[in-house]
Coordinates of C-alpha atoms in Angstrom, one line a residue:
M473 CA -3.3 35.9 -13.8
S474 CA -7.1 35.9 -13.4
D475 CA -7.2 32.7 -15.5
L476 CA -5.1 31.0 -12.8
L477 CA -7.3 32.1 -10.0
E478 CA -10.5 31.3 -11.8
H479 CA -9.2 27.8 -12.7
V480 CA -8.3 27.0 -9.1
K481 CA -11.7 28.3 -8.0
H482 CA -13.6 26.1 -10.4
F483 CA -11.3 23.1 -9.7
L484 CA -12.1 23.3 -6.0
Q485 CA -15.8 23.7 -6.7
G486 CA -15.7 20.5 -8.7
T487 CA -14.3 18.5 -5.8
S488 CA -17.5 18.9 -3.6
L489 CA -15.1 19.4 -0.6
S490 CA -15.0 22.4 1.7
R491 CA -11.9 21.7 3.7
F492 CA -8.4 21.6 2.2
Q493 CA -4.8 21.3 3.4
I494 CA -2.1 22.9 1.2
A495 CA 1.2 21.1 1.0
Y496 CA 3.5 24.1 1.5
S497 CA 7.3 23.6 1.1
G498 CA 8.1 27.3 0.9
G499 CA 9.2 27.1 -2.7
L500 CA 7.8 29.1 -5.6
D501 CA 5.1 26.6 -6.7
S502 CA 3.6 25.9 -3.3
H503 CA 3.8 29.6 -2.4
V504 CA 1.7 30.5 -5.5
L505 CA -0.9 27.8 -4.5
L506 CA -1.0 29.1 -0.9
H507 CA -1.5 32.7 -2.1
L508 CA -4.3 31.6 -4.5
C509 CA -6.1 29.7 -1.8
S510 CA -5.8 32.7 0.6
R511 CA -7.9 34.6 -2.0
L512 CA -10.5 31.8 -2.2
Q513 CA -11.5 31.3 1.4
D514 CA -15.1 32.3 1.0
G515 CA -17.0 29.3 2.3
R516 CA -13.9 27.1 2.4
Q517 CA -11.5 26.1 5.1
F518 CA -7.8 26.1 4.3
S519 CA -4.8 25.2 6.3
A520 CA -1.2 24.4 5.4
I521 CA 1.0 21.5 6.1
H522 CA 4.8 21.7 5.9
I523 CA 6.9 18.5 5.9
N524 CA 10.4 18.9 7.5
H525 CA 12.5 16.1 6.0
G526 CA 15.5 17.1 8.1
L527 CA 17.8 16.4 5.2
H528 CA 19.3 19.9 4.9
P529 CA 21.1 22.1 7.5
D530 CA 18.6 24.9 6.7
S531 CA 15.5 22.7 7.0
N532 CA 14.5 24.2 10.4
G533 CA 15.0 27.7 9.0
W534 CA 12.7 26.8 6.1
A535 CA 10.0 25.7 8.6
S536 CA 10.3 29.1 10.4
H537 CA 9.9 30.9 7.0
C538 CA 6.8 28.9 6.3
R539 CA 5.4 29.8 9.7
Q540 CA 6.0 33.5 9.0
V541 CA 4.3 33.4 5.6
C542 CA 1.3 31.5 6.9
G543 CA 1.1 33.9 9.8
A544 CA 0.9 36.8 7.3
F545 CA -1.8 35.1 5.4
K546 CA -3.6 34.1 8.6
M547 CA -3.4 30.5 7.4
P548 CA -3.1 27.8 10.0
L549 CA 0.1 25.7 9.6
R550 CA 1.1 22.3 10.8
V551 CA 4.8 21.4 10.6
I552 CA 5.5 17.7 10.5
A553 CA 9.0 16.2 11.0
V554 CA 9.6 12.9 9.2
H555 CA 12.4 10.4 8.9
A556 CA 13.5 10.5 5.3
R557 CA 16.8 8.6 5.3
P558 CA 16.9 6.1 2.3
G559 CA 16.9 2.4 3.1
P560 CA 19.0 -0.2 1.3
G561 CA 18.5 0.0 -2.5
Q562 CA 16.3 3.1 -2.1
S563 CA 17.2 6.5 -3.7
P564 CA 17.0 9.7 -1.5
E565 CA 14.3 11.0 -3.7
E566 CA 12.1 7.9 -3.2
A567 CA 12.7 7.9 0.5
A568 CA 11.8 11.5 0.9
R569 CA 8.7 11.1 -1.3
N570 CA 7.5 8.1 0.6
A571 CA 8.0 9.7 4.0
R572 CA 6.2 12.8 2.7
Y573 CA 3.1 10.9 1.4
R574 CA 2.9 8.8 4.6
A575 CA 2.8 12.0 6.6
F576 CA 0.2 13.5 4.3
A577 CA -2.0 10.4 4.5
E578 CA -1.8 10.2 8.3
H579 CA -2.9 13.8 8.8
L580 CA -5.6 14.0 6.2
Q581 CA -9.1 13.8 7.6
A582 CA -12.2 12.3 5.9
D583 CA -13.8 14.6 3.4
E584 CA -10.7 16.7 3.2
G585 CA -8.5 17.4 0.2
L586 CA -4.7 17.8 0.1
L587 CA -3.6 20.4 -2.5
L588 CA -0.3 19.9 -4.2
A589 CA 1.3 22.6 -6.4
Q590 CA 2.7 20.3 -9.1
H591 CA 2.3 21.8 -12.6
Q592 CA 2.6 20.9 -16.3
D593 CA 6.4 20.9 -16.4
D594 CA 6.4 18.6 -13.3
Q595 CA 4.1 16.3 -15.2
A596 CA 6.4 16.3 -18.3
E597 CA 9.4 15.4 -16.0
T598 CA 7.4 12.6 -14.4
V599 CA 6.3 11.1 -17.7
L600 CA 9.9 11.2 -19.1
L601 CA 11.3 9.6 -15.9
Q602 CA 8.7 6.8 -16.1
L603 CA 9.4 6.3 -19.8
L604 CA 13.1 5.9 -19.0
R605 CA 12.3 3.4 -16.3
G606 CA 10.3 1.2 -18.8
A607 CA 6.9 2.0 -17.3
G608 CA 3.7 0.9 -18.8
P609 CA 0.5 2.9 -19.2
A610 CA 0.0 3.4 -15.5
G611 CA 3.4 5.1 -15.1
L612 CA 3.1 7.0 -18.4
A613 CA -0.2 8.4 -17.2
G614 CA 1.9 10.5 -14.9
M615 CA 0.4 12.3 -11.9
P616 CA -3.4 12.3 -11.7
A617 CA -5.3 15.5 -10.9
S618 CA -7.2 13.6 -8.2
A619 CA -6.6 10.4 -6.3
P620 CA -7.5 8.8 -3.0
L621 CA -5.1 9.5 -0.1
G622 CA -5.6 8.2 3.4
K623 CA -9.1 9.1 4.5
G624 CA -9.3 12.0 2.0
K625 CA -8.2 13.0 -1.5
L626 CA -5.0 14.2 -3.1
L627 CA -5.6 17.1 -5.5
R628 CA -3.4 18.8 -8.1
P629 CA -5.2 21.9 -9.3
L630 CA -2.2 23.4 -11.3
L631 CA -1.4 20.5 -13.6
S632 CA -2.6 22.3 -16.7
F633 CA -0.3 25.3 -16.2
P634 CA 3.4 25.6 -17.1
R635 CA 6.0 26.7 -14.6
R636 CA 6.3 30.0 -16.5
V637 CA 2.8 31.0 -15.5
L638 CA 3.4 30.3 -11.8
R639 CA 6.6 32.3 -11.9
E640 CA 4.9 35.3 -13.5
Y641 CA 2.1 35.2 -10.9
A642 CA 4.7 35.1 -8.1
R643 CA 6.5 38.1 -9.4
A644 CA 3.4 40.0 -10.1
H645 CA 2.3 39.6 -6.5
R646 CA 5.8 40.1 -5.1
L647 CA 5.9 36.7 -3.3
N648 CA 9.0 35.8 -1.3
W649 CA 9.8 32.2 -1.8
L650 CA 12.6 29.8 -0.8
E651 CA 15.1 28.3 -3.2
D652 CA 16.2 24.8 -2.2
P653 CA 19.8 24.3 -3.4
S654 CA 19.2 20.6 -3.9
N655 CA 17.0 21.6 -6.9
Q656 CA 20.2 22.4 -8.7
D657 CA 21.9 19.1 -7.9
L658 CA 22.2 17.3 -11.2
S659 CA 22.9 14.0 -9.5
Y660 CA 19.1 13.8 -9.1
D661 CA 17.4 12.4 -12.2
R662 CA 14.5 14.9 -12.1
N663 CA 16.9 17.9 -11.9
F664 CA 19.0 16.6 -14.8
L665 CA 15.8 16.4 -16.9
R666 CA 14.6 19.8 -15.8
H667 CA 17.9 21.7 -16.4
H668 CA 19.4 19.8 -19.3
I669 CA 17.0 17.7 -21.3
L670 CA 13.6 19.5 -21.3
P671 CA 15.2 22.9 -22.2
Q672 CA 16.8 21.2 -25.3
L673 CA 13.5 19.6 -26.2
A674 CA 11.7 22.9 -25.8
K675 CA 14.1 24.6 -28.3
R676 CA 13.1 22.1 -31.0
W677 CA 9.5 21.5 -29.8
P678 CA 8.3 24.6 -27.8
A679 CA 5.1 23.0 -26.7
C680 CA 6.7 19.7 -25.6
A681 CA 5.5 20.0 -22.0
S682 CA 1.9 20.4 -23.0
T683 CA 2.1 17.6 -25.6
I684 CA 3.8 15.3 -23.1
A685 CA 1.0 16.1 -20.7
R686 CA -1.6 15.3 -23.4
S687 CA 0.1 11.9 -24.0
A688 CA -0.1 11.3 -20.3
R689 CA -3.9 11.8 -20.4
H690 CA -4.2 9.4 -23.3
C691 CA -2.1 6.8 -21.3
G692 CA -4.4 7.5 -18.3
E693 CA -7.5 6.6 -20.3
A694 CA -5.8 3.5 -21.6
H695 CA -4.8 2.5 -18.1
H696 CA -8.3 3.0 -16.9
I697 CA -9.7 0.7 -19.6
L698 CA -6.9 -1.9 -18.8
T699 CA -7.8 -1.6 -15.0
E700 CA -11.4 -2.3 -15.7
T701 CA -10.5 -5.3 -17.9
A702 CA -8.0 -6.7 -15.3
E703 CA -10.6 -6.4 -12.5
Q704 CA -13.2 -8.3 -14.6
M705 CA -10.5 -11.0 -15.2
R706 CA -9.6 -11.1 -11.5
Q707 CA -13.2 -11.5 -10.4
V708 CA -13.6 -14.7 -12.5
T709 CA -10.3 -16.2 -11.5
E710 CA -9.8 -15.3 -7.8
A711 CA -11.1 -17.8 -5.3
E712 CA -12.7 -16.9 -2.0
D713 CA -9.4 -17.4 -0.1
G714 CA -7.7 -14.8 -2.3
G715 CA -5.8 -17.4 -4.5
L716 CA -5.8 -17.2 -8.3
E717 CA -7.1 -20.3 -10.0
I718 CA -4.4 -21.7 -12.4
E719 CA -7.0 -23.0 -14.8
G720 CA -8.6 -19.6 -14.9
I721 CA -5.3 -17.8 -15.5
T722 CA -4.3 -20.1 -18.4
Q723 CA -7.5 -19.4 -20.4
F724 CA -6.1 -16.0 -21.2
S725 CA -3.3 -14.9 -23.6
I726 CA 0.2 -14.3 -22.1
P727 CA -0.2 -10.4 -22.2
R728 CA -3.5 -10.8 -20.4
Q729 CA -2.0 -13.1 -17.8
R730 CA 0.6 -10.4 -17.0
L731 CA -2.1 -7.8 -16.7
L732 CA -4.1 -10.1 -14.4
L733 CA -1.1 -10.9 -12.2
R734 CA -0.3 -7.2 -11.8
A735 CA -3.9 -6.4 -10.9
W736 CA -4.1 -9.2 -8.4
L737 CA -0.8 -8.2 -6.7
Q738 CA -2.0 -4.6 -6.3
K739 CA -5.4 -5.8 -5.0
H740 CA -3.5 -7.5 -2.2
G741 CA -1.5 -4.5 -1.3
F742 CA 1.8 -5.2 -3.0
R743 CA 3.7 -2.8 -5.2
L744 CA 4.4 -4.1 -8.7
P745 CA 7.5 -6.3 -8.9
P746 CA 9.9 -6.0 -11.9
E747 CA 9.0 -7.5 -15.2
P748 CA 11.5 -10.4 -15.0
F749 CA 9.7 -11.6 -11.8
I750 CA 6.3 -11.7 -13.6
H751 CA 8.0 -13.7 -16.3
R752 CA 9.3 -16.2 -13.7
V753 CA 5.7 -16.6 -12.3
L754 CA 4.4 -17.4 -15.7
T755 CA 7.1 -19.9 -16.6
E756 CA 8.3 -21.4 -13.3
V757 CA 5.1 -21.4 -11.3
I758 CA 2.1 -21.4 -13.6
G759 CA 3.9 -23.5 -16.1
A760 CA 5.0 -26.1 -13.5
G761 CA 3.5 -29.6 -13.3
H762 CA 0.2 -30.1 -11.5
D763 CA 1.9 -32.0 -8.6
R764 CA 4.6 -29.3 -8.0
M765 CA 4.5 -26.6 -5.4
P766 CA 7.0 -24.0 -6.7
K767 CA 7.5 -20.5 -5.4
V768 CA 9.3 -17.4 -6.5
I769 CA 10.5 -14.6 -4.2
W770 CA 11.1 -10.9 -4.7
K771 CA 12.1 -8.3 -2.1
E772 CA 8.5 -7.5 -1.1
G773 CA 6.9 -10.9 -1.1
E774 CA 6.5 -14.4 -2.4
I775 CA 4.2 -16.2 -4.8
H776 CA 3.4 -19.8 -4.0
R777 CA 1.5 -22.5 -6.0
F778 CA -0.6 -24.9 -4.0
N779 CA -3.8 -26.9 -4.7
G780 CA -4.2 -25.5 -8.2
K781 CA -3.9 -21.8 -7.1
L782 CA -1.4 -19.0 -6.8
Y783 CA -1.0 -17.3 -3.4
V784 CA 0.9 -14.1 -2.6
L785 CA 2.5 -13.6 0.8
P786 CA 4.7 -11.1 2.5
P787 CA 8.4 -12.3 2.9
M788 CA 8.5 -15.3 5.2
Q789 CA 11.3 -14.7 7.6
P790 CA 12.3 -17.4 10.2
F791 CA 10.4 -17.0 13.5
P792 CA 11.1 -18.1 17.0
K793 CA 9.1 -21.1 18.1
R794 CA 8.5 -20.0 21.6
H795 CA 6.2 -21.4 24.2
Y796 CA 3.7 -19.0 25.6
V797 CA 1.6 -19.1 28.8
W798 CA -1.7 -17.4 28.0
K799 CA -4.6 -16.3 30.0
G800 CA -6.8 -16.3 26.9
D801 CA -8.7 -13.1 27.7
S802 CA -6.4 -10.7 25.8
P803 CA -4.7 -10.9 22.4
L804 CA -1.4 -12.8 22.3
V805 CA 1.3 -11.5 20.0
L806 CA 3.2 -14.4 18.4
A807 CA 6.7 -13.2 17.6
G808 CA 6.9 -13.1 13.8
N809 CA 3.7 -15.0 13.4
G810 CA 0.7 -12.8 13.9
I811 CA -1.8 -12.5 16.7
L812 CA -3.9 -15.0 18.5
K813 CA -7.3 -13.9 19.9
S814 CA -10.4 -15.6 21.4
E815 CA -14.1 -14.7 21.2
P816 CA -17.2 -16.1 22.9
A817 CA -19.3 -18.6 21.1
T818 CA -22.1 -21.1 21.7
G819 CA -22.2 -24.7 20.5
H820 CA -18.8 -24.7 18.9
G821 CA -15.2 -24.0 19.8
I822 CA -13.6 -24.8 23.2
A823 CA -16.0 -25.5 26.0
R824 CA -15.9 -22.6 28.5
H825 CA -15.2 -24.7 31.6
W826 CA -12.0 -26.0 30.0
W827 CA -11.1 -22.4 29.1
Q828 CA -11.7 -21.1 32.6
Q829 CA -10.3 -23.9 34.7
G830 CA -7.4 -25.2 32.6
N831 CA -3.8 -23.9 32.2
L832 CA -3.5 -22.5 28.6
E833 CA -0.2 -22.7 26.7
I834 CA 0.7 -22.0 23.1
R835 CA 3.3 -24.2 21.5
Y836 CA 4.5 -25.2 18.0
R837 CA 4.8 -28.5 16.3
Q838 CA 7.6 -30.8 17.4
G839 CA 6.5 -33.9 15.5
G840 CA 4.1 -36.7 16.4
E841 CA 1.2 -34.5 17.5
S842 CA -2.3 -36.0 16.9
C843 CA -5.9 -34.8 17.4
L844 CA -9.3 -36.5 17.7
L845 CA -11.8 -34.4 15.8
P846 CA -15.4 -34.3 17.0
N847 CA -17.6 -36.9 15.4
R848 CA -14.6 -38.7 14.0
K849 CA -13.2 -42.1 15.0
G850 CA -9.6 -42.4 16.0
H851 CA -6.8 -39.8 16.4
R852 CA -5.2 -38.4 13.3
S853 CA -1.7 -37.0 13.1
L854 CA -1.5 -33.4 12.4
K855 CA 0.5 -34.2 9.3
K856 CA -2.4 -36.2 7.9
L857 CA -5.0 -33.6 8.9
F858 CA -3.0 -30.9 7.2
Q859 CA -2.9 -33.0 4.0
E860 CA -6.6 -34.1 4.3
Y861 CA -7.8 -30.5 4.7
R862 CA -5.4 -29.1 2.2
I863 CA -3.8 -26.6 4.7
P864 CA -1.1 -24.7 2.7
P865 CA 2.4 -26.0 3.5
W866 CA 3.7 -22.7 4.7
L867 CA 1.1 -22.6 7.5
R868 CA 1.8 -26.1 8.8
E869 CA 4.9 -25.2 10.9
R870 CA 3.5 -21.8 11.8
A871 CA 0.1 -23.0 13.1
P872 CA -0.1 -22.2 16.8
L873 CA -1.1 -25.1 19.0
L874 CA -3.3 -24.5 22.1
Y875 CA -2.6 -26.9 25.0
I876 CA -4.8 -27.1 28.0
D877 CA -3.4 -28.8 31.1
G878 CA -0.7 -30.3 28.8
Q879 CA -3.1 -31.8 26.3
L880 CA -3.5 -30.6 22.7
A881 CA -6.9 -28.8 22.6
A882 CA -6.9 -26.8 19.3
V883 CA -4.8 -26.4 16.2
A884 CA -4.8 -22.7 15.4
D885 CA -8.3 -21.8 14.3
F886 CA -8.5 -24.9 12.2
W887 CA -9.8 -27.6 14.6
V888 CA -10.7 -28.3 18.2
C889 CA -9.7 -31.7 19.6
E890 CA -11.8 -33.9 21.9
P891 CA -12.6 -33.8 24.7
F892 CA -12.3 -30.0 24.6
S893 CA -15.0 -29.3 21.9
A894 CA -18.2 -27.6 23.1
K895 CA -21.4 -29.5 22.9
R896 CA -24.6 -28.1 21.4
C897 CA -25.8 -25.0 23.2
E898 CA -22.8 -25.1 25.4
K899 CA -20.9 -21.8 26.1
A900 CA -17.5 -21.7 24.5
R901 CA -14.6 -19.7 23.2
I902 CA -13.2 -19.8 19.7
L903 CA -9.7 -19.1 18.6
L904 CA -8.9 -16.5 15.9
W905 CA -5.4 -16.5 14.4
E906 CA -4.6 -13.3 12.5
S907 CA -1.6 -14.0 10.3
P908 CA -0.3 -12.2 7.2
F909 CA 0.5 -15.6 5.8
K910 CA -3.1 -16.9 5.9
P911 CA -5.0 -16.8 2.6
G912 CA -8.1 -14.6 2.3
R913 CA -9.4 -11.3 3.7
A914 CA -8.0 -11.8 7.2
A915 CA -4.5 -11.9 5.8
M916 CA -5.1 -8.7 3.8
Q917 CA -6.4 -6.9 6.9
S918 CA -3.6 -8.0 9.1
R919 CA -1.0 -6.7 6.5
G920 CA -2.8 -3.4 6.3
L921 CA -3.3 -2.4 2.6
V922 CA -1.1 0.6 1.5
Q923 CA -2.3 3.4 -0.6
P924 CA -1.4 3.1 -4.2
N925 CA 2.1 4.6 -4.7
M926 CA 1.6 8.2 -5.8
T927 CA 3.8 9.2 -8.7
G928 CA 5.8 12.4 -8.4

């Protein structure tokens, strides 16, 4: 028992953190962790957080139990209610896990750690589930002992201990924990492994949980090396606008191309698509002719080929091409098409007197629009300008057009038309179009990058 306490003590000391939240469900594992932390408060600040998924009739009673236990330990507790109903194609387990981690991330402060009570048997179950799903080294690495989460860190101090040790500790200290009846429901894959498969494996290989955990550590090391390799590849093939250079991709072997694509997608905030999708990108998009502009779509996004590069975008749904009257001094939300803003400038952009005195309106292309660019002779149709400046095809219909007093004054934040362009040293306003469909960092920021999906 003292080994368990000493291990958690040293684990917490190694984090360089002094404030921790304990994920407390009321079950045996989290109750043990809560009890351990209540004995380690010297110089540390602990609080508990309970997620009420609202999926069981007794869920409110469980929250009351957690309040009573934390009250006895003089441990502050926060109860968070979440919406955990599964969406289309989503399992109840995945929906509950995602809702739980979103809540954890939202309520975790900077320089604060979230302590989870997952243990060695949980790790073995996770690795087996990932193996049965055909996961690679990242999935087979299982649950990390430490990982970023929100503004803080996710920490699992009990991963090296089997469930048996936690149960012995709970009985020795006469802890009163909750039993969730759903843990006996064999329709859940994890419960089926826990109650049927792992006990059979343990009869033949008694140390199977620890050896599976050791394999997970080996896979974690391999994944770390692959991640470093993929990042080096991405840095030499990714352009400033976030696109991947086709010529750069094809210099690598096919397995390395798959590795690069996965790293690039994750860098832009996308969860990994299924393996057949990666194969389609390699054959239908990268392998297409130079004059082609193919795309492939999966449920979370799209990959397009344009101008010798690959671009990844969120799903492009149809959007209403409305007309907007705009005062120009506050952000304008474009339905299904991002946000339009303006900022002050000098010597470039739209001359301030036009901005202040004219009537501003936002429209979309109808066909036949043209623009006279500063220092250029003759009007050019937007179609030719888009081609000349290699504007991606998916942006051409989405580009918001600013009209002042009925005349085309600017095309998104691409060009300002004469006579609206500011002269040298003249006060002006510039347009900023924040769209999830624009290549580059602005698109990444407007999408809002998600935390890496936490396994388990």
